PDB file of C-alpha atoms in Angstrom:
ATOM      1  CA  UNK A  24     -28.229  -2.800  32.557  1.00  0.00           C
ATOM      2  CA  UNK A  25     -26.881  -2.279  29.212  1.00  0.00           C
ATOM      3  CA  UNK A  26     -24.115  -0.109  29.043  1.00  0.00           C
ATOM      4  CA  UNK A  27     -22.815  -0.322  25.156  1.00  0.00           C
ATOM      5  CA  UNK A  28     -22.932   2.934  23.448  1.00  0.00           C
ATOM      6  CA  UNK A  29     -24.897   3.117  20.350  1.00  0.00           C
ATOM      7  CA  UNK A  30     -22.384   5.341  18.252  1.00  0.00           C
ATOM      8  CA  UNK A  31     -19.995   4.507  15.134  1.00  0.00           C
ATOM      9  CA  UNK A  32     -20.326   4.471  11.501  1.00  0.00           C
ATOM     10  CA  UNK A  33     -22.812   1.736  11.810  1.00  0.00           C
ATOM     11  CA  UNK A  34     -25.170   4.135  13.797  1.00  0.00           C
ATOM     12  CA  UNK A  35     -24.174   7.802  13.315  1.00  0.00           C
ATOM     13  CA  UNK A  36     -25.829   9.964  10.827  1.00  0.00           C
ATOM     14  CA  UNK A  37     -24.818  11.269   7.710  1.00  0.00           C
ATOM     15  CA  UNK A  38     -25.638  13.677   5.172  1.00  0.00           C
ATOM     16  CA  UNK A  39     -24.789  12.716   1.236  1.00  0.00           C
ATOM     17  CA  UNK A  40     -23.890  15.480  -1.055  1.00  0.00           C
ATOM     18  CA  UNK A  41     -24.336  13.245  -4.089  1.00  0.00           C
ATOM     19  CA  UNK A  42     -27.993  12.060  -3.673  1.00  0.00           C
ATOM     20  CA  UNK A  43     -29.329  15.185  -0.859  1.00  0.00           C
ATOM     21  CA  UNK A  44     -30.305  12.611   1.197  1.00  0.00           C
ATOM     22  CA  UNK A  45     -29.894  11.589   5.242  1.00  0.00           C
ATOM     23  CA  UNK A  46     -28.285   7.989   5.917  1.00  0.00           C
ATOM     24  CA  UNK A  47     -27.812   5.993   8.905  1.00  0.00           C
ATOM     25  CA  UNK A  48     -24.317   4.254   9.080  1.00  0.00           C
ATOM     26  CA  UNK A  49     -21.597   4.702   6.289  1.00  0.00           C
ATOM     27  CA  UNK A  50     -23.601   3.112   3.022  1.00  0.00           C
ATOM     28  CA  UNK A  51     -21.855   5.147   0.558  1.00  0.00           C
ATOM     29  CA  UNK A  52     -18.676   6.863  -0.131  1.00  0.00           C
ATOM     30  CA  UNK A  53     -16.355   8.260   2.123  1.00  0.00           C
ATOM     31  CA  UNK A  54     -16.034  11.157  -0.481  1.00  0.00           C
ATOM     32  CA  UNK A  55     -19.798  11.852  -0.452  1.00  0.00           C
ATOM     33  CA  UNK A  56     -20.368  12.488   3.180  1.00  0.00           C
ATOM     34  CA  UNK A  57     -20.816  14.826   5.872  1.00  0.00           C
ATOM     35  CA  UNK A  58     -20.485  13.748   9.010  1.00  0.00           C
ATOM     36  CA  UNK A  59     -20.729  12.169  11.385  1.00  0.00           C
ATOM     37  CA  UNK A  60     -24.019  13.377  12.840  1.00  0.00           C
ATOM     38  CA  UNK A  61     -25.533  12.443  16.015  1.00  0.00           C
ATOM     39  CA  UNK A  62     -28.984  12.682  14.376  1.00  0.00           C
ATOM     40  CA  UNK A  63     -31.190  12.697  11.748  1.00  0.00           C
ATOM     41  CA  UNK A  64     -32.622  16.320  12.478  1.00  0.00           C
ATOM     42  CA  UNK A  65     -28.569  17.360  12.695  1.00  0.00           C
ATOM     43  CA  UNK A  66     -27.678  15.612   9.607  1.00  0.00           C
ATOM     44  CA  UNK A  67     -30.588  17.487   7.476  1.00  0.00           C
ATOM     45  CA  UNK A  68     -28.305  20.375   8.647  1.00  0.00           C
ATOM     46  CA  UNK A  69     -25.013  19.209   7.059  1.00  0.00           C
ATOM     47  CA  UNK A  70     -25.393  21.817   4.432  1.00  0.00           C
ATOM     48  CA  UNK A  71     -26.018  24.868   6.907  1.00  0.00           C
ATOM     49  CA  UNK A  72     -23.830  23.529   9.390  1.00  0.00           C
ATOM     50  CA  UNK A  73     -20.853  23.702   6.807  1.00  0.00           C
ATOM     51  CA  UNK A  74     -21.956  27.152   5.742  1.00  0.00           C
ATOM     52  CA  UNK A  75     -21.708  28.397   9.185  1.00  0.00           C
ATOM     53  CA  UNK A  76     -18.458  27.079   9.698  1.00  0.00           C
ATOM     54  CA  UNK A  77     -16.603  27.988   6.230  1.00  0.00           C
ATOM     55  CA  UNK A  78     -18.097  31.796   7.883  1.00  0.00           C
ATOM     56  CA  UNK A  79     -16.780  31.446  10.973  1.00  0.00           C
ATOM     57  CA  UNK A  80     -13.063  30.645   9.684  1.00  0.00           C
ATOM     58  CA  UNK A  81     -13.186  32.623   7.043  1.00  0.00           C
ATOM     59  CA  UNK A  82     -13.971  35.792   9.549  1.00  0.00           C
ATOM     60  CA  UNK A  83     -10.742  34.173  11.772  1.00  0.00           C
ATOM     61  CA  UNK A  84      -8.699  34.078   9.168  1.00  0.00           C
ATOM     62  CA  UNK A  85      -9.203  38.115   8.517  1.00  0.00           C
ATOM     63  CA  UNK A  86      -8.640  38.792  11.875  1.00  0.00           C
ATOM     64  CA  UNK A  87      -5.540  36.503  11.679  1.00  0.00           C
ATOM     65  CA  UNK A  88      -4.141  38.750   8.398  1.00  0.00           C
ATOM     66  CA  UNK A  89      -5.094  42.151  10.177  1.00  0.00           C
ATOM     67  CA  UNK A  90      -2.937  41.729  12.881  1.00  0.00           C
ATOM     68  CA  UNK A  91       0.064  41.376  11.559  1.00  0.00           C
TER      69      UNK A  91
END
């Protein structure tokens, strides 16, 4: 049985912010990536994904300043 893991820059997913498009393993820039993903379908996310977490600390970060 084969019990090496198939995860790492080589195989993870990534979304590029430069070009719009989904790549497997680290081809371009550091700079230019989201991720790591641990698919394709979750890497066409990036964009969202990012959204919803910019939100989410954003609303923390009120809730932080109104209590003190």
């Amino acid at each position: 049985m084969n019990w090496i893991q198939e995860t790492g820059p080589e195989q993870d997913w990534y979304f590029n912010t430069r070009t719009g498009e989904v790549e497997r393993g680290r081809r371009s820039r550091g700079v230019d990536l989201l991720g790591p993903y641990p698919d394709e379908e979750t890497a066409r996310r990036a964009l969202e994904i990012a959204r919803e977490r910019t939100a989410a600390a954003d609303r923390a970060d009120t809730e932080w300043n109104d209590t003190e």
